[in-house]
Tab-separated table of C-alpha atoms and ligand atoms in Angstrom:
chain	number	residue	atom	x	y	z
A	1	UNK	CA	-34.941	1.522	3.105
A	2	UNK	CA	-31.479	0.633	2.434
A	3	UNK	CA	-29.853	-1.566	4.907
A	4	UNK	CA	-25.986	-1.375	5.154
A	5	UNK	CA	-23.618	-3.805	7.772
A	6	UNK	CA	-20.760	-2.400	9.868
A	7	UNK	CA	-18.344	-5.306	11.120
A	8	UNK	CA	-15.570	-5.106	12.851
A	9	UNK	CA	-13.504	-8.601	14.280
A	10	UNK	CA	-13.795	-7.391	18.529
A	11	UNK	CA	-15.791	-5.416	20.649
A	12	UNK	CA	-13.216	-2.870	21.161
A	13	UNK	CA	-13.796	-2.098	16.936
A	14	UNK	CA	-17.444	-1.546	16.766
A	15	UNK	CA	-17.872	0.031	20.828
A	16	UNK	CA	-17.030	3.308	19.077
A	17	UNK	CA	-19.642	3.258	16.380
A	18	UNK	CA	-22.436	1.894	19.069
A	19	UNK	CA	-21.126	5.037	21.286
A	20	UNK	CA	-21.780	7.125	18.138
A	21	UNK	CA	-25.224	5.758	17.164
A	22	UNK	CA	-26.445	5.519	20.897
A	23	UNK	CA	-29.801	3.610	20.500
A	24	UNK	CA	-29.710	-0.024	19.012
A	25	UNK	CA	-31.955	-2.856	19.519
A	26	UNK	CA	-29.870	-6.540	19.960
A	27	UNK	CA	-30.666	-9.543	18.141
A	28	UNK	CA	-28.714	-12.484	18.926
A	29	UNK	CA	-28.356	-15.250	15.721
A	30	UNK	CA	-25.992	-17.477	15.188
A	31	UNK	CA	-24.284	-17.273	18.403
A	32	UNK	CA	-23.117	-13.783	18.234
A	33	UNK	CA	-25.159	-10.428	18.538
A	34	UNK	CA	-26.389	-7.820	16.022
A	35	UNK	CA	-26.945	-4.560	16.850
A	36	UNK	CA	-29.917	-2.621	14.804
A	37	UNK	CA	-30.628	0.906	14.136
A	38	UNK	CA	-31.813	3.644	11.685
A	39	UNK	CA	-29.452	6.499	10.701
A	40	UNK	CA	-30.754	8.980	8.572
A	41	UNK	CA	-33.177	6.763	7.026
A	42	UNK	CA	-30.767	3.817	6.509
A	43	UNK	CA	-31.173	0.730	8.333
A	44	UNK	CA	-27.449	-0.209	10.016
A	45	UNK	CA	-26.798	-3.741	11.576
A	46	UNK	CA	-23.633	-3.822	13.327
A	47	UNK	CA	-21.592	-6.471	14.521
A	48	UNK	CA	-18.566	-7.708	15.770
A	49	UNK	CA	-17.593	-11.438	14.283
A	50	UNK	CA	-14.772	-12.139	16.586
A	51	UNK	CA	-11.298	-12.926	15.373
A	52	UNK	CA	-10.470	-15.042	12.851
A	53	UNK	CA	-11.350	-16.177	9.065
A	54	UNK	CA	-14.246	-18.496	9.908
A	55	UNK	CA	-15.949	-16.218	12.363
A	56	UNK	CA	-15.997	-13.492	10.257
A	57	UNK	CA	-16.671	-15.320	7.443
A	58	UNK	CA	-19.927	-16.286	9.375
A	59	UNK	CA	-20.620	-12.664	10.489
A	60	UNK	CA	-20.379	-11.727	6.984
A	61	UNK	CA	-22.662	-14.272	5.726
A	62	UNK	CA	-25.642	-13.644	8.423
A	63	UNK	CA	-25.231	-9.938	7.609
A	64	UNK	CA	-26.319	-10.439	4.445
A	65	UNK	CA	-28.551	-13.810	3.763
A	66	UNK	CA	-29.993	-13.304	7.100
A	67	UNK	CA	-30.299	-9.253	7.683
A	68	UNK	CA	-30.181	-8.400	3.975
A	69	UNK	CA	-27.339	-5.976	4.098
A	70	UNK	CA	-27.150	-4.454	0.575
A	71	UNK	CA	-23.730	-3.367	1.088
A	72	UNK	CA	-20.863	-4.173	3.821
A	73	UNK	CA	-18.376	-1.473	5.766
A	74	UNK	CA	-15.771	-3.281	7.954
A	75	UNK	CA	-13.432	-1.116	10.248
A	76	UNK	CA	-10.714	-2.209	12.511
A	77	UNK	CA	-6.708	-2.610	13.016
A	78	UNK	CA	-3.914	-4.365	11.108
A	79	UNK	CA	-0.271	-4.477	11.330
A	80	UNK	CA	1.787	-2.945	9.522
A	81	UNK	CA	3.990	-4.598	6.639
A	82	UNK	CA	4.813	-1.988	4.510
A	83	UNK	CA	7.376	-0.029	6.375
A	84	UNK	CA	5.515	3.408	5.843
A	85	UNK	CA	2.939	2.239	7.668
A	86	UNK	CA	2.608	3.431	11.625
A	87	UNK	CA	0.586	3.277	14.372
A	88	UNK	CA	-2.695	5.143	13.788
A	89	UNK	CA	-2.190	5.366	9.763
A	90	UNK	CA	-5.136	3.931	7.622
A	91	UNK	CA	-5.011	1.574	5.093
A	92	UNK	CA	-8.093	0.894	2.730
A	93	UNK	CA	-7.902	-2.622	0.550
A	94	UNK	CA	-7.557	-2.599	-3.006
A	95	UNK	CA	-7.290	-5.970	-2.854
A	96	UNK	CA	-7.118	-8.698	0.006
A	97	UNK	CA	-5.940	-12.352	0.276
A	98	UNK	CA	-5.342	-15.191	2.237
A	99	UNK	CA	-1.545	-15.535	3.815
A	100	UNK	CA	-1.908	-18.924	5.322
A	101	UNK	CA	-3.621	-20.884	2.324
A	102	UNK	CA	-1.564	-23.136	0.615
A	103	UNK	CA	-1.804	-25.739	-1.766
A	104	UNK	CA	0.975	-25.087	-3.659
A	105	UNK	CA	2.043	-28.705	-3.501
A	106	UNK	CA	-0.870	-28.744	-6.534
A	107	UNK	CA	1.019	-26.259	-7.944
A	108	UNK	CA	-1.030	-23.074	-7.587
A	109	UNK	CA	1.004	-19.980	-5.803
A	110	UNK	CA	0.306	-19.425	-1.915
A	111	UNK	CA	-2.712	-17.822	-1.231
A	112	UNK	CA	-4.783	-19.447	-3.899
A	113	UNK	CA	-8.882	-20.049	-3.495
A	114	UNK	CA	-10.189	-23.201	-5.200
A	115	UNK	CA	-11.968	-21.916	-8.005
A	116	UNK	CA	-11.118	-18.694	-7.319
A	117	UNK	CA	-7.836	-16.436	-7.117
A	118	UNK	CA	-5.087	-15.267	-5.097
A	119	UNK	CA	-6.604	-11.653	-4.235
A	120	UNK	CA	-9.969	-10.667	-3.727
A	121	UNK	CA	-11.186	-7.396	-5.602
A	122	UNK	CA	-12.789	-4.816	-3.426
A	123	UNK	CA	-15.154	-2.650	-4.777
A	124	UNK	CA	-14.007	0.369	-6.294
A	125	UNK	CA	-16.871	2.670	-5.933
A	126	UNK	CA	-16.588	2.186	-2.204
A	127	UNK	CA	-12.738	2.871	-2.465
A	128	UNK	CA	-13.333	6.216	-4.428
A	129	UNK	CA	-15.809	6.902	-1.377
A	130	UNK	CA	-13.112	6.659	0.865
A	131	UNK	CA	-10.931	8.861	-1.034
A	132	UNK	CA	-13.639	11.870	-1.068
A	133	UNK	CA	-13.750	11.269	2.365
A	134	UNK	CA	-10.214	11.504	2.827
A	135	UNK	CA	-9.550	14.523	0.724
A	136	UNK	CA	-12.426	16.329	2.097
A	137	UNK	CA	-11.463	15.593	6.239
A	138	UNK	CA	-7.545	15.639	5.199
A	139	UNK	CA	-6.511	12.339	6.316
A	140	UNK	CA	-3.780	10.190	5.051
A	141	UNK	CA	-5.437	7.352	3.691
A	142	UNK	CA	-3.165	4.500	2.060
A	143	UNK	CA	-4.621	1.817	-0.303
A	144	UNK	CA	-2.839	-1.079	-0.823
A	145	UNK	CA	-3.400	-4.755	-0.178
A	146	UNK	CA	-4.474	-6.652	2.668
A	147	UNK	CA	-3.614	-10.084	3.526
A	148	UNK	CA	-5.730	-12.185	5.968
A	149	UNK	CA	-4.884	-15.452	7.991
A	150	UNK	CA	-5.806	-17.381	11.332
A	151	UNK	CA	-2.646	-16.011	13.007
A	152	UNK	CA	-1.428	-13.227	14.795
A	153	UNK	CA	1.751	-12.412	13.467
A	154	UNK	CA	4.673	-10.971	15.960
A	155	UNK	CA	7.793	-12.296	14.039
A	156	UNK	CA	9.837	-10.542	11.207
A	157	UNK	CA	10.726	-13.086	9.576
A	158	UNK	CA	7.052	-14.525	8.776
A	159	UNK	CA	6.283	-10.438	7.901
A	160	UNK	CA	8.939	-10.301	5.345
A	161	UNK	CA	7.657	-13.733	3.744
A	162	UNK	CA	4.333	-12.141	3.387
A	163	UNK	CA	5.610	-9.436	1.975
A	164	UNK	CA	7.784	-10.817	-0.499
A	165	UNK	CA	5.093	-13.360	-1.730
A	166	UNK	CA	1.974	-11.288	-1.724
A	167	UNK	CA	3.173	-7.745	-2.082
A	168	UNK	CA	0.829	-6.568	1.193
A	169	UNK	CA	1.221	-3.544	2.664
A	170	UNK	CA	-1.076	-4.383	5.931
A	171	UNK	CA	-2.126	-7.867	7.786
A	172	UNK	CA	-5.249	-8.926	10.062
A	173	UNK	CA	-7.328	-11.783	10.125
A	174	UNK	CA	-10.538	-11.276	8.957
A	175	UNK	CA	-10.506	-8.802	5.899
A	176	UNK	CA	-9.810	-11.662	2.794
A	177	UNK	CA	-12.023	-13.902	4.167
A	178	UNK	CA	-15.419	-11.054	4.538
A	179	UNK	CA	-13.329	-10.107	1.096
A	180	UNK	CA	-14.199	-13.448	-0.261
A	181	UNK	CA	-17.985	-13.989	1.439
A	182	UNK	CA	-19.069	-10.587	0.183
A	183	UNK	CA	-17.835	-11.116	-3.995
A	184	UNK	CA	-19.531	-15.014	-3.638
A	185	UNK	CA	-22.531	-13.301	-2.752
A	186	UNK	CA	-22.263	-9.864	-4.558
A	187	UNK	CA	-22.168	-7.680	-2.233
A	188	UNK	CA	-19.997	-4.645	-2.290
A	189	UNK	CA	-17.300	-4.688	0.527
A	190	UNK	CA	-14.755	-1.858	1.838
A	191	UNK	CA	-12.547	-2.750	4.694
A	192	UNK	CA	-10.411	-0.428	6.561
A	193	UNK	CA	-7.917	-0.723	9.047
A	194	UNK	CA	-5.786	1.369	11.371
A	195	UNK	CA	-2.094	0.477	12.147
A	196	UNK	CA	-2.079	-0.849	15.690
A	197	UNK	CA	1.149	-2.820	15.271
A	198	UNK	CA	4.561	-3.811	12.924
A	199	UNK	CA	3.939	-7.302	13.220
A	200	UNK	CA	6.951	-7.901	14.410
A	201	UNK	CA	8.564	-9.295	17.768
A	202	UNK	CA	6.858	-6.260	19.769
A	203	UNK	CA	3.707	-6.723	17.741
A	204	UNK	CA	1.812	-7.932	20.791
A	205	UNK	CA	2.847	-4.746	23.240
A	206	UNK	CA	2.552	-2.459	20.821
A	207	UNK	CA	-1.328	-4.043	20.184
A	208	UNK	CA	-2.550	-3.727	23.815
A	209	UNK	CA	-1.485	-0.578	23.587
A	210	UNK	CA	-2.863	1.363	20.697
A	211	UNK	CA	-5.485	-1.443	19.624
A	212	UNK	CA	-8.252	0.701	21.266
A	213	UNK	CA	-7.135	4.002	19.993
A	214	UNK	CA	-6.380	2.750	16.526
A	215	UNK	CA	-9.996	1.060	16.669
A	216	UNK	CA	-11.337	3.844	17.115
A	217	UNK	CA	-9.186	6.214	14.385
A	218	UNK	CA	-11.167	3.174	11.856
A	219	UNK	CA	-14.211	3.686	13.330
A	220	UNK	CA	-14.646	7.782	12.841
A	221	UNK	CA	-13.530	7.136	9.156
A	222	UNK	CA	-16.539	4.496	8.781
A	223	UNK	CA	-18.942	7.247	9.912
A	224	UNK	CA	-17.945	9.497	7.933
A	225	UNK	CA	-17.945	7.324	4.801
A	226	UNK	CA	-21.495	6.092	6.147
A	227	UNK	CA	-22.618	9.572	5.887
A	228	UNK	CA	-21.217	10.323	2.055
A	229	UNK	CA	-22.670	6.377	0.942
A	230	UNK	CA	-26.273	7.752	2.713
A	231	UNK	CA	-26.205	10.917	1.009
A	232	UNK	CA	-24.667	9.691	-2.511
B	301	ADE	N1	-4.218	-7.341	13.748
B	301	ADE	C1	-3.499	-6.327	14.266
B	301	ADE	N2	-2.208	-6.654	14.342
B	301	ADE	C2	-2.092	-7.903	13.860
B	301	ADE	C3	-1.010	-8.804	13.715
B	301	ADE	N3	0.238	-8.464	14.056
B	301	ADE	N4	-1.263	-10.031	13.193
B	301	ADE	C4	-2.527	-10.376	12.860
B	301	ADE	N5	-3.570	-9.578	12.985
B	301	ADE	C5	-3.368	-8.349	13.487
């Protein structure tokens, strides 16, 4: 059977998709829970990592040494840097990386991964997925690139510094780092996020107010991408 993960970074991401599949049996590991279930004869293991790079990076990890997820969906909210970008919009990553890693005093450019890159690639039959999925339910889907770092950004002047230097259209902090956990371990990744914010100076108003509504805008696209990766 094949065994796919759904992550999202809060409770308020993956509440939706437990809502959707009703029954789920709990397993707690590593200090955080995973929810089980069969769909269509397709094992599902959802979780939600909690915010940040290293909590998602572990999420991503268990889901896949420990539950043996062949394949990993994560859905959830961003703000916006690209300015076409508004609340409830979707963005699907191309490519993510890390905003707030920097060892350019060793002269690599921001963002860079020991050994690695400044973007991570995400996998493009996942992203062609999407787009059926898109086409098919007529929803504006964006693609562009993601960036990822242990901060919650509410200031213009940091969002236009991250836009400059890594060309993102969207920002979280989780997507570069499950990004980077699912290529070590080859894995194919797809993250998604709804606009919940601009990342700017009313980035924290505007996120109690449409995080739960964007959440869930994600969350009905990662069904119905579930459904087309099941049936493929
Ligand atoms: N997720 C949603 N909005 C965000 C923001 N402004 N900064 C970081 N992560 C976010």
């Amino acid at each position: 059977m094949k065994k796919i993960a759904i992550m999202g970074a809060m409770p308020e991401e993956i509440e939706p998709l437990l809502n959707f599949f009703g029954t789920y049996e709990t397993t707690r590991y590593a200090n955080n829970n995973y929810y089980t279930t069969v769909y269509k004869n397709t094992q599902i293991v959802i979780a939600y990592s909690k915010i940040g790079k290293v909590n998602s990076t572990i999420t991503a990890s268990a889901m896949i040494c420990h539950f043996g997820c062949e394949k990993l969906l994560f859905g959830g909210v961003a703000g916006a840097v690209n300015p076409e970008l508004h609340v409830g919009d979707l963005v699907v990553a191309t490519k993510l990386g890390q905003h707030d890693l920097d060892i350019t005093a060793f002269g690599h450019p921001y963002g860079y991964v020991p050994e690695g890159a400044v973007y991570e690639e995400a996998d493009a039959s996942l992203i062609e997925i999407a787009r059926e999925v898109a086409k098919e339910k007529e929803i504006k889907l964006k693609e562009g690139i993601i960036v990822t770092g242990d901060q919650f950004v509410c200031d213009n002047a940091r969002k236009e510094w991250i836009a400059k230097t890594f060309n993102a259209d969207a920002l979280e902090m989780e997507g570069a780092s499950v990004a980077l956990t699912c290529n070590s371990f080859g894995v194919p990744f797809f993250i998604l996020r709804s606009i919940s914010d601009a990342a700017d100076m009313d980035a924290s108003f505007s996120f109690d107010e449409f995080m739960i509504s964007s959440a869930k805008i994600s969350a009905k696209f990662v069904v119905a991408m579930l459904d087309k990766i099941i049936n493929d």
